[in-house]
mmCIF file of C-alpha atoms in Angstrom:
data_model
loop_
_atom_site.group_PDB
_atom_site.id
_atom_site.type_symbol
_atom_site.label_atom_id
_atom_site.label_comp_id
_atom_site.label_asym_id
_atom_site.label_seq_id
_atom_site.Cartn_x
_atom_site.Cartn_y
_atom_site.Cartn_z
ATOM 1 C CA MET A 1 -11.719 34.693 9.581
ATOM 2 C CA GLU A 2 -13.461 37.697 8.016
ATOM 3 C CA GLU A 3 -11.790 36.856 4.715
ATOM 4 C CA LEU A 4 -13.110 33.302 5.013
ATOM 5 C CA ILE A 5 -16.649 34.534 5.706
ATOM 6 C CA GLU A 6 -16.412 36.869 2.716
ATOM 7 C CA LYS A 7 -15.325 33.970 0.485
ATOM 8 C CA PHE A 8 -18.266 31.963 1.767
ATOM 9 C CA ARG A 9 -20.681 34.841 1.134
ATOM 10 C CA LYS A 10 -19.499 35.029 -2.496
ATOM 11 C CA GLY A 11 -19.867 31.275 -2.906
ATOM 12 C CA LYS A 12 -16.132 30.737 -3.347
ATOM 13 C CA ALA A 13 -15.411 28.807 -0.133
ATOM 14 C CA SER A 14 -14.138 25.268 -0.536
ATOM 15 C CA ILE A 15 -15.517 22.297 1.365
ATOM 16 C CA GLN A 16 -12.593 22.382 3.794
ATOM 17 C CA GLU A 17 -13.101 26.112 4.364
ATOM 18 C CA LYS A 18 -16.793 25.542 5.105
ATOM 19 C CA LYS A 19 -15.800 22.913 7.665
ATOM 20 C CA LYS A 20 -13.316 25.334 9.187
ATOM 21 C CA LEU A 21 -16.033 27.982 9.514
ATOM 22 C CA TYR A 22 -18.292 25.499 11.232
ATOM 23 C CA GLN A 23 -15.545 24.648 13.727
ATOM 24 C CA TRP A 24 -15.093 28.370 14.412
ATOM 25 C CA LEU A 25 -18.801 28.711 15.116
ATOM 26 C CA LYS A 26 -18.621 25.728 17.428
ATOM 27 C CA THR A 27 -15.817 27.155 19.580
ATOM 28 C CA SER A 28 -16.921 30.822 19.702
ATOM 29 C CA ASP A 29 -19.060 32.554 22.346
ATOM 30 C CA GLU A 30 -20.855 29.534 23.819
ATOM 31 C CA VAL A 31 -24.250 31.037 24.639
ATOM 32 C CA PHE A 32 -24.377 33.106 21.467
ATOM 33 C CA ILE A 33 -23.303 30.291 19.192
ATOM 34 C CA SER A 34 -25.625 27.750 20.828
ATOM 35 C CA LYS A 35 -28.573 29.787 19.587
ATOM 36 C CA LEU A 36 -27.151 29.776 16.085
ATOM 37 C CA LYS A 37 -26.660 26.025 16.293
ATOM 38 C CA GLU A 38 -30.318 25.636 17.228
ATOM 39 C CA GLU A 39 -31.185 27.570 14.090
ATOM 40 C CA PHE A 40 -28.810 25.348 12.105
ATOM 41 C CA ASP A 41 -30.402 22.164 13.468
ATOM 42 C CA ARG A 42 -33.892 23.483 12.832
ATOM 43 C CA LEU A 43 -33.125 24.515 9.273
ATOM 44 C CA SER A 44 -31.419 21.224 8.503
ATOM 45 C CA HIS A 45 -34.622 19.327 9.256
ATOM 46 C CA GLU A 46 -37.050 21.606 7.460
ATOM 47 C CA THR A 47 -38.394 21.050 3.966
ATOM 48 C CA GLU A 48 -38.786 24.667 2.881
ATOM 49 C CA GLU A 49 -37.345 25.749 -0.434
ATOM 50 C CA PRO A 50 -33.944 27.546 -0.156
ATOM 51 C CA GLU A 51 -35.498 30.876 -1.179
ATOM 52 C CA GLU A 52 -38.063 30.618 1.618
ATOM 53 C CA LYS A 53 -35.345 29.866 4.195
ATOM 54 C CA PHE A 54 -33.235 32.746 2.903
ATOM 55 C CA ASP A 55 -36.125 35.223 3.170
ATOM 56 C CA ARG A 56 -36.928 34.054 6.693
ATOM 57 C CA ILE A 57 -33.318 34.458 7.816
ATOM 58 C CA LEU A 58 -33.211 37.967 6.338
ATOM 59 C CA ARG A 59 -36.340 38.875 8.306
ATOM 60 C CA ILE A 60 -34.630 37.666 11.505
ATOM 61 C CA ILE A 61 -31.591 39.805 10.713
ATOM 62 C CA HIS A 62 -33.713 42.879 9.962
ATOM 63 C CA ARG A 63 -35.571 42.555 13.243
ATOM 64 C CA LYS A 64 -32.247 42.530 15.093
ATOM 65 C CA ILE A 65 -30.998 45.580 13.142
ATOM 66 C CA ASN A 66 -34.095 47.530 14.216
ATOM 67 C CA GLN A 67 -33.348 47.221 17.930
ATOM 68 C CA LYS A 68 -33.500 50.301 20.157
ATOM 69 C CA GLN A 69 -31.082 53.185 19.405
ATOM 70 C CA GLU A 70 -29.547 53.307 22.883
ATOM 71 C CA ARG A 71 -28.221 49.764 22.352
ATOM 72 C CA ARG A 72 -27.148 50.388 18.792
ATOM 73 C CA ARG A 73 -23.444 51.059 19.302
ATOM 74 C CA ARG A 74 -22.961 48.074 21.610
ATOM 75 C CA VAL A 75 -25.049 45.740 19.511
ATOM 76 C CA ILE A 76 -24.193 46.744 15.940
ATOM 77 C CA HIS A 77 -21.037 44.632 15.761
ATOM 78 C CA ARG A 78 -22.816 41.605 17.174
ATOM 79 C CA ILE A 79 -25.705 42.057 14.723
ATOM 80 C CA SER A 80 -23.243 41.985 11.872
ATOM 81 C CA LYS A 81 -21.774 38.830 13.310
ATOM 82 C CA ILE A 82 -25.245 37.311 13.689
ATOM 83 C CA ALA A 83 -26.077 38.241 10.107
ATOM 84 C CA ALA A 84 -22.907 36.680 8.781
ATOM 85 C CA CYS A 85 -23.286 33.592 10.955
ATOM 86 C CA LEU A 86 -26.943 33.042 10.114
ATOM 87 C CA LEU A 87 -26.178 33.313 6.428
ATOM 88 C CA LEU A 88 -23.227 31.019 6.983
ATOM 89 C CA LEU A 89 -25.434 28.492 8.735
ATOM 90 C CA PHE A 90 -28.013 28.769 5.980
ATOM 91 C CA GLY A 91 -25.319 28.046 3.460
ATOM 92 C CA LEU A 92 -23.999 25.156 5.528
ATOM 93 C CA VAL A 93 -27.466 23.603 5.630
ATOM 94 C CA ILE A 94 -27.525 23.607 1.833
ATOM 95 C CA GLY A 95 -23.818 23.302 1.076
ATOM 96 C CA THR A 96 -22.770 20.529 3.462
ATOM 97 C CA LYS A 97 -25.210 18.102 1.899
ATOM 98 C CA GLU A 98 -22.857 17.603 -1.038
ATOM 99 C CA TRP A 99 -19.650 16.959 0.890
ATOM 100 C CA MET A 100 -21.434 14.808 3.486
ATOM 101 C CA LYS A 101 -22.126 12.346 0.664
ATOM 102 C CA THR A 102 -18.440 11.982 -0.217
ATOM 103 C CA GLU A 103 -16.686 12.378 3.125
ATOM 104 C CA SER A 104 -17.216 10.915 6.568
ATOM 105 C CA PRO A 105 -18.960 13.707 8.515
ATOM 106 C CA SER A 106 -17.723 14.751 11.935
ATOM 107 C CA SER A 107 -19.794 13.693 14.915
ATOM 108 C CA GLU A 108 -21.154 17.234 15.213
ATOM 109 C CA LEU A 109 -22.592 17.158 11.685
ATOM 110 C CA ALA A 110 -23.696 13.528 11.554
ATOM 111 C CA ILE A 111 -27.282 14.084 12.659
ATOM 112 C CA GLN A 112 -29.042 10.779 13.320
ATOM 113 C CA LYS A 113 -32.629 11.204 12.234
ATOM 114 C CA GLU A 114 -35.022 9.175 14.354
ATOM 115 C CA THR A 115 -38.253 7.868 12.883
ATOM 116 C CA GLU A 116 -41.288 7.272 15.071
ATOM 117 C CA ILE A 117 -44.327 5.299 13.955
ATOM 118 C CA ALA A 118 -47.377 5.303 16.211
ATOM 119 C CA ASN A 119 -50.886 3.879 16.159
ATOM 120 C CA PRO A 120 -53.230 6.662 17.312
ATOM 121 C CA TYR A 121 -56.384 4.548 17.122
ATOM 122 C CA SER A 122 -58.142 3.154 20.182
ATOM 123 C CA GLU A 123 -59.416 -0.008 18.473
ATOM 124 C CA LYS A 124 -57.657 -0.556 15.139
ATOM 125 C CA ILE A 125 -54.422 -2.473 14.557
ATOM 126 C CA MET A 126 -52.195 -0.708 12.024
ATOM 127 C CA GLU A 127 -49.779 -2.547 9.730
ATOM 128 C CA PHE A 128 -46.547 -1.018 8.371
ATOM 129 C CA LEU A 129 -43.940 -2.243 5.901
ATOM 130 C CA LEU A 130 -40.401 -1.356 7.023
ATOM 131 C CA SER A 131 -37.510 -0.580 4.695
ATOM 132 C CA ASP A 132 -36.051 -4.112 5.012
ATOM 133 C CA ARG A 133 -39.430 -5.654 4.033
ATOM 134 C CA SER A 134 -40.225 -6.643 7.625
ATOM 135 C CA VAL A 135 -43.825 -6.042 8.654
ATOM 136 C CA VAL A 136 -44.971 -4.640 11.990
ATOM 137 C CA GLN A 137 -48.540 -4.578 13.264
ATOM 138 C CA LEU A 138 -48.994 -1.946 15.957
ATOM 139 C CA HIS A 139 -51.789 -2.444 18.445
ATOM 140 C CA PRO A 140 -53.765 0.576 19.711
ATOM 141 C CA GLY A 141 -51.566 3.159 21.428
ATOM 142 C CA ALA A 142 -48.322 1.372 20.552
ATOM 143 C CA LYS A 143 -45.351 3.035 18.864
ATOM 144 C CA ILE A 144 -41.902 2.142 17.567
ATOM 145 C CA LYS A 145 -38.762 4.218 17.046
ATOM 146 C CA MET A 146 -35.732 3.612 14.827
ATOM 147 C CA ASP A 147 -32.882 5.741 13.522
ATOM 148 C CA SER A 148 -31.629 6.297 9.981
ATOM 149 C CA SER A 149 -29.249 3.325 10.155
ATOM 150 C CA TYR A 150 -32.172 0.878 10.241
ATOM 151 C CA GLY A 151 -31.925 -1.646 7.419
ATOM 152 C CA LYS A 152 -28.373 -0.539 6.562
ATOM 153 C CA SER A 153 -26.000 -1.259 9.435
ATOM 154 C CA ASP A 154 -28.572 -2.504 11.963
ATOM 155 C CA ARG A 155 -32.234 -3.386 12.451
ATOM 156 C CA LYS A 156 -32.856 -2.013 15.932
ATOM 157 C CA ILE A 157 -36.306 -0.924 17.076
ATOM 158 C CA GLN A 158 -37.559 0.549 20.343
ATOM 159 C CA LEU A 159 -41.106 -0.474 21.219
ATOM 160 C CA GLU A 160 -43.704 0.941 23.569
ATOM 161 C CA GLY A 161 -46.900 -1.080 23.869
ATOM 162 C CA LYS A 162 -47.842 -4.189 21.887
ATOM 163 C CA ALA A 163 -46.744 -5.133 18.369
ATOM 164 C CA TYR A 164 -46.593 -8.186 16.109
ATOM 165 C CA PHE A 165 -43.492 -8.587 13.917
ATOM 166 C CA THR A 166 -42.978 -10.586 10.726
ATOM 167 C CA VAL A 167 -39.234 -10.331 10.198
ATOM 168 C CA ALA A 168 -37.583 -10.376 6.776
ATOM 169 C CA LYS A 169 -34.653 -12.794 6.764
ATOM 170 C CA ASN A 170 -31.187 -11.254 6.836
ATOM 171 C CA ALA A 171 -28.566 -13.439 8.505
ATOM 172 C CA SER A 172 -25.976 -10.642 8.546
ATOM 173 C CA ILE A 173 -28.176 -8.078 10.344
ATOM 174 C CA PRO A 174 -30.226 -9.414 13.296
ATOM 175 C CA PHE A 175 -33.625 -7.875 13.984
ATOM 176 C CA VAL A 176 -33.593 -6.405 17.507
ATOM 177 C CA VAL A 177 -36.565 -5.098 19.493
ATOM 178 C CA GLN A 178 -35.974 -3.359 22.816
ATOM 179 C CA SER A 179 -38.998 -2.927 25.040
ATOM 180 C CA GLY A 180 -38.127 -1.346 28.352
ATOM 181 C CA ASP A 181 -35.275 -3.359 29.890
ATOM 182 C CA PHE A 182 -35.711 -6.378 27.616
ATOM 183 C CA ILE A 183 -34.068 -7.126 24.269
ATOM 184 C CA THR A 184 -35.477 -9.611 21.754
ATOM 185 C CA THR A 185 -33.240 -10.678 18.857
ATOM 186 C CA ALA A 186 -34.324 -12.553 15.716
ATOM 187 C CA LEU A 187 -32.981 -13.307 12.236
ATOM 188 C CA GLY A 188 -36.207 -14.168 10.424
ATOM 189 C CA THR A 189 -39.330 -15.070 12.327
ATOM 190 C CA GLU A 190 -42.765 -14.051 13.588
ATOM 191 C CA PHE A 191 -43.256 -12.901 17.156
ATOM 192 C CA SER A 192 -45.116 -10.380 19.276
ATOM 193 C CA VAL A 193 -44.007 -8.186 22.170
ATOM 194 C CA GLU A 194 -46.345 -6.625 24.719
ATOM 195 C CA SER A 195 -45.160 -4.571 27.673
ATOM 196 C CA ASP A 196 -46.384 -2.047 30.200
ATOM 197 C CA LEU A 197 -45.215 -0.847 33.596
ATOM 198 C CA ASN A 198 -46.163 -4.124 35.300
ATOM 199 C CA GLN A 199 -45.177 -6.963 32.980
ATOM 200 C CA ILE A 200 -43.777 -8.041 29.619
ATOM 201 C CA LYS A 201 -44.987 -10.823 27.310
ATOM 202 C CA ILE A 202 -43.129 -12.115 24.265
ATOM 203 C CA LYS A 203 -44.777 -14.755 22.067
ATOM 204 C CA LEU A 204 -43.020 -16.693 19.308
ATOM 205 C CA PHE A 205 -45.064 -18.020 16.385
ATOM 206 C CA GLN A 206 -42.309 -19.092 13.986
ATOM 207 C CA GLY A 207 -38.502 -19.373 13.930
ATOM 208 C CA LYS A 208 -36.320 -18.678 16.968
ATOM 209 C CA ILE A 209 -35.634 -15.633 19.111
ATOM 210 C CA SER A 210 -33.346 -14.830 22.019
ATOM 211 C CA ILE A 211 -34.365 -12.733 25.022
ATOM 212 C CA GLU A 212 -31.996 -10.969 27.380
ATOM 213 C CA SER A 213 -31.985 -8.148 29.893
ATOM 214 C CA ALA A 214 -30.668 -4.718 28.948
ATOM 215 C CA ASP A 215 -30.300 -3.899 32.657
ATOM 216 C CA THR A 216 -28.765 -6.834 34.533
ATOM 217 C CA ASP A 217 -28.847 -4.865 37.788
ATOM 218 C CA LYS A 218 -32.643 -5.076 37.700
ATOM 219 C CA TYR A 219 -33.286 -8.334 35.859
ATOM 220 C CA ASP A 220 -30.331 -10.706 35.912
ATOM 221 C CA PHE A 221 -30.962 -13.963 34.062
ATOM 222 C CA GLU A 222 -29.228 -15.995 31.373
ATOM 223 C CA LYS A 223 -30.133 -15.364 27.746
ATOM 224 C CA LEU A 224 -33.235 -17.354 26.818
ATOM 225 C CA ILE A 225 -33.967 -19.033 23.490
ATOM 226 C CA LEU A 226 -37.633 -19.453 22.569
ATOM 227 C CA SER A 227 -38.955 -22.075 20.150
ATOM 228 C CA PRO A 228 -42.202 -21.786 18.145
ATOM 229 C CA ASN A 229 -45.387 -21.642 20.218
ATOM 230 C CA GLN A 230 -43.574 -20.640 23.399
ATOM 231 C CA GLU A 231 -44.232 -17.524 25.433
ATOM 232 C CA PHE A 232 -41.970 -15.566 27.767
ATOM 233 C CA GLU A 233 -43.763 -13.717 30.566
ATOM 234 C CA MET A 234 -42.289 -11.818 33.487
ATOM 235 C CA LYS A 235 -43.604 -9.533 36.188
ATOM 236 C CA LEU A 236 -41.572 -6.336 36.385
ATOM 237 C CA ASN A 237 -41.896 -5.730 40.116
ATOM 238 C CA THR A 238 -39.050 -8.117 40.978
ATOM 239 C CA ALA A 239 -36.928 -5.247 42.355
ATOM 240 C CA ILE A 240 -38.424 -4.005 45.623
ATOM 241 C CA ALA A 241 -37.104 -0.847 47.293
ATOM 242 C CA LYS A 242 -36.762 -0.956 51.085
ATOM 243 C CA LYS A 243 -35.711 1.904 53.350
ATOM 244 C CA PRO A 244 -33.514 0.942 56.339
ATOM 245 C CA LYS A 245 -32.733 3.456 59.038
ATOM 246 C CA ASN A 246 -29.535 4.912 57.595
ATOM 247 C CA GLU A 247 -29.630 4.367 53.841
ATOM 248 C CA ILE A 248 -31.771 3.171 50.961
ATOM 249 C CA LYS A 249 -30.926 -0.213 49.479
ATOM 250 C CA VAL A 250 -32.604 -2.175 46.723
ATOM 251 C CA GLN A 251 -33.300 -5.786 47.540
ATOM 252 C CA LYS A 252 -33.582 -7.779 44.316
ATOM 253 C CA GLU A 253 -35.694 -10.907 44.260
ATOM 254 C CA GLU A 254 -34.541 -13.767 42.071
ATOM 255 C CA ALA A 255 -35.947 -13.308 38.593
ATOM 256 C CA LYS A 256 -37.451 -16.512 37.260
ATOM 257 C CA PRO A 257 -38.861 -15.955 33.783
ATOM 258 C CA GLU A 258 -41.534 -18.336 32.598
ATOM 259 C CA VAL A 259 -41.177 -19.981 29.199
ATOM 260 C CA VAL A 260 -43.839 -22.619 29.505
ATOM 261 C CA LYS A 261 -47.041 -21.082 28.198
ATOM 262 C CA LYS A 262 -48.178 -22.206 24.783
ATOM 263 C CA VAL A 263 -49.258 -19.581 22.281
ATOM 264 C CA GLN A 264 -52.826 -19.922 21.125
ATOM 265 C CA LYS A 265 -53.271 -19.834 17.369
ATOM 266 C CA GLU A 266 -54.925 -16.732 15.977
ATOM 267 C CA THR A 267 -58.553 -17.365 15.042
ATOM 268 C CA LYS A 268 -60.200 -16.105 11.904
ATOM 269 C CA GLU A 269 -63.449 -15.258 13.637
ATOM 270 C CA ASP A 270 -63.604 -11.882 15.283
ATOM 271 C CA PRO A 271 -66.265 -10.731 17.764
ATOM 272 C CA ASN A 272 -66.534 -7.526 15.756
ATOM 273 C CA THR A 273 -68.307 -8.545 12.551
ATOM 274 C CA HIS A 274 -66.789 -5.648 10.577
ATOM 275 C CA ILE A 275 -63.240 -6.994 11.081
ATOM 276 C CA LEU A 276 -61.619 -9.948 9.314
ATOM 277 C CA THR A 277 -58.624 -11.407 11.168
ATOM 278 C CA TYR A 278 -56.091 -13.701 9.479
ATOM 279 C CA HIS A 279 -52.943 -15.576 10.415
ATOM 280 C CA LYS A 280 -50.958 -16.962 7.453
ATOM 281 C CA GLU A 281 -54.098 -17.310 5.347
ATOM 282 C CA THR A 282 -53.717 -17.794 1.593
ATOM 283 C CA LEU A 283 -54.259 -14.582 -0.325
ATOM 284 C CA LYS A 284 -56.744 -16.399 -2.564
ATOM 285 C CA ASN A 285 -59.006 -17.097 0.428
ATOM 286 C CA VAL A 286 -58.623 -13.527 1.682
ATOM 287 C CA ILE A 287 -59.705 -12.125 -1.696
ATOM 288 C CA GLU A 288 -62.651 -14.498 -1.824
ATOM 289 C CA ASP A 289 -63.762 -13.215 1.591
ATOM 290 C CA LEU A 290 -63.463 -9.638 0.364
ATOM 291 C CA ASN A 291 -65.545 -10.436 -2.709
ATOM 292 C CA LYS A 292 -68.278 -11.688 -0.391
ATOM 293 C CA ASN A 293 -68.235 -8.557 1.759
ATOM 294 C CA TYR A 294 -67.888 -5.782 -0.834
ATOM 295 C CA SER A 295 -70.008 -4.837 -3.814
ATOM 296 C CA GLU A 296 -66.900 -4.388 -5.970
ATOM 297 C CA LYS A 297 -65.379 -7.414 -7.702
ATOM 298 C CA ILE A 298 -61.691 -8.376 -7.328
ATOM 299 C CA LEU A 299 -60.216 -10.259 -10.305
ATOM 300 C CA PHE A 300 -56.894 -12.101 -10.174
ATOM 301 C CA ASP A 301 -54.810 -14.846 -11.762
ATOM 302 C CA GLU A 302 -54.215 -17.672 -9.284
ATOM 303 C CA SER A 303 -50.662 -18.191 -10.573
ATOM 304 C CA ASP A 304 -49.790 -14.647 -9.441
ATOM 305 C CA ILE A 305 -50.817 -15.191 -5.824
ATOM 306 C CA GLN A 306 -50.515 -18.942 -5.207
ATOM 307 C CA ASP A 307 -47.489 -18.641 -2.876
ATOM 308 C CA ILE A 308 -48.675 -15.557 -0.992
ATOM 309 C CA SER A 309 -50.173 -15.592 2.497
ATOM 310 C CA PHE A 310 -51.641 -12.793 4.591
ATOM 311 C CA THR A 311 -51.457 -12.087 8.317
ATOM 312 C CA GLY A 312 -53.337 -9.144 9.768
ATOM 313 C CA GLN A 313 -56.734 -7.552 10.171
ATOM 314 C CA ILE A 314 -58.979 -6.057 7.499
ATOM 315 C CA TYR A 315 -61.567 -3.463 8.482
ATOM 316 C CA LEU A 316 -64.656 -3.779 6.333
ATOM 317 C CA ASP A 317 -65.668 -0.185 7.029
ATOM 318 C CA GLU A 318 -62.637 1.023 5.061
ATOM 319 C CA PRO A 319 -62.698 1.442 1.252
ATOM 320 C CA LEU A 320 -61.816 -1.758 -0.578
ATOM 321 C CA ILE A 321 -59.287 -0.014 -2.815
ATOM 322 C CA GLN A 322 -57.360 1.119 0.292
ATOM 323 C CA THR A 323 -57.153 -2.454 1.600
ATOM 324 C CA ILE A 324 -56.118 -3.850 -1.792
ATOM 325 C CA HIS A 325 -53.416 -1.195 -2.202
ATOM 326 C CA MET A 326 -51.956 -2.229 1.167
ATOM 327 C CA ILE A 327 -51.986 -5.942 0.275
ATOM 328 C CA CYS A 328 -50.431 -5.295 -3.134
ATOM 329 C CA HIS A 329 -47.718 -3.073 -1.676
ATOM 330 C CA LEU A 330 -46.678 -5.802 0.770
ATOM 331 C CA ASN A 331 -46.520 -8.503 -1.900
ATOM 332 C CA GLN A 332 -45.094 -6.762 -4.972
ATOM 333 C CA LEU A 333 -48.398 -6.811 -6.805
ATOM 334 C CA SER A 334 -50.139 -4.168 -8.890
ATOM 335 C CA VAL A 335 -53.797 -3.180 -8.986
ATOM 336 C CA ARG A 336 -55.847 -1.382 -11.610
ATOM 337 C CA THR A 337 -59.496 -0.340 -11.777
ATOM 338 C CA PRO A 338 -60.954 -0.728 -15.294
ATOM 339 C CA ASP A 339 -64.263 0.561 -13.936
ATOM 340 C CA GLU A 340 -65.690 1.732 -10.614
ATOM 341 C CA ASN A 341 -66.904 -1.752 -9.668
ATOM 342 C CA THR A 342 -63.853 -3.826 -10.601
ATOM 343 C CA LEU A 343 -60.315 -4.234 -9.248
ATOM 344 C CA GLU A 344 -57.698 -6.322 -11.050
ATOM 345 C CA ILE A 345 -54.638 -7.693 -9.218
ATOM 346 C CA TYR A 346 -51.539 -8.865 -11.080
ATOM 347 C CA LYS A 347 -47.757 -9.147 -10.727
ATOM 348 C CA TYR A 348 -45.511 -6.150 -11.291
ATOM 349 C CA ASN A 349 -44.383 -5.606 -14.884
ATOM 350 C CA THR A 350 -46.886 -8.007 -16.421
ATOM 351 C CA VAL A 351 -49.866 -7.497 -18.702
ATOM 352 C CA LYS A 352 -53.084 -9.307 -17.879
ATOM 353 C CA ASN A 353 -56.381 -9.595 -19.695
ATOM 354 C CA PHE A 354 -58.999 -10.634 -17.180
ATOM 355 C CA GLU A 355 -62.250 -12.312 -18.005
ATOM 356 C CA ALA A 356 -65.189 -12.583 -15.649
ATOM 357 C CA GLN A 357 -64.397 -14.857 -12.708
ATOM 358 C CA ASP A 358 -66.744 -16.615 -10.343
ATOM 359 C CA ASN A 359 -64.772 -16.241 -7.109
#
């Protein structure tokens, strides 16, 4: 093993030898190695340059070498082992990246990175474009989580709070939202999910979705299929705990989900005059509204945007260029600013010469 570590230190270890060293680390002194693994996991997620990581690891080693003299004899061998292992781990963080691309990593090395997107605002709705071109609008305080496989082998999302989804069509990979104990599955559609500790509401605006329980011990009902303009609503206190004399049992009431409420169409008017709210509005009309509310002028060619609609909220207290960048990013459009009072919108990879427009 020492020979293997020495080969690694000199940069001569093969991929298989690096894997063997990792397995040795995994099966050695459990408490001692667990700390090294924590360092490995931490380093593997950091964005520091290799030189910065190397210097930091050396400082850790030096601090350990400078421990008290009376512990020196007992500790010196372990310090050497720590030094070698830390450097080994540092090398694994950098070196395993290459072989992980070409070989199937073991379960210990296949670190699933989880992404969390949250809306920290108390009043604003935030809109995000996901990697599969689906769009999610997070209401205040809401957040979603997904792992690195999203858009590749699955499209699974965990939701807390309220969100509106416009799902990109992909018949081979269903779009799945889990909120608490409820799972909503769609292929390409528009729907919203709202949940808290007391109830869950799922509204369908377009397409079809299925709803089922992730915990049939708590909520046992057949899979439901919603059609456009239907709403699923259920109170979550259907399981009531009772305490008999000798033991605790859970008495479950029959769960009867409602699928009868009609969804009200979103209205363009908003009680807050500084917010414009749209549901499937033509982009031409949206831009015309913006031209009325901002001092800057937005120029465009109708042929570039004639088939584009917009759903979401626009906050008039935000810079116009920020709003236009968001709209362009969602619709594969480009924007340029020939002067400080003009914005020009056009399709990617095209050249446009705009003349004054009376929009």
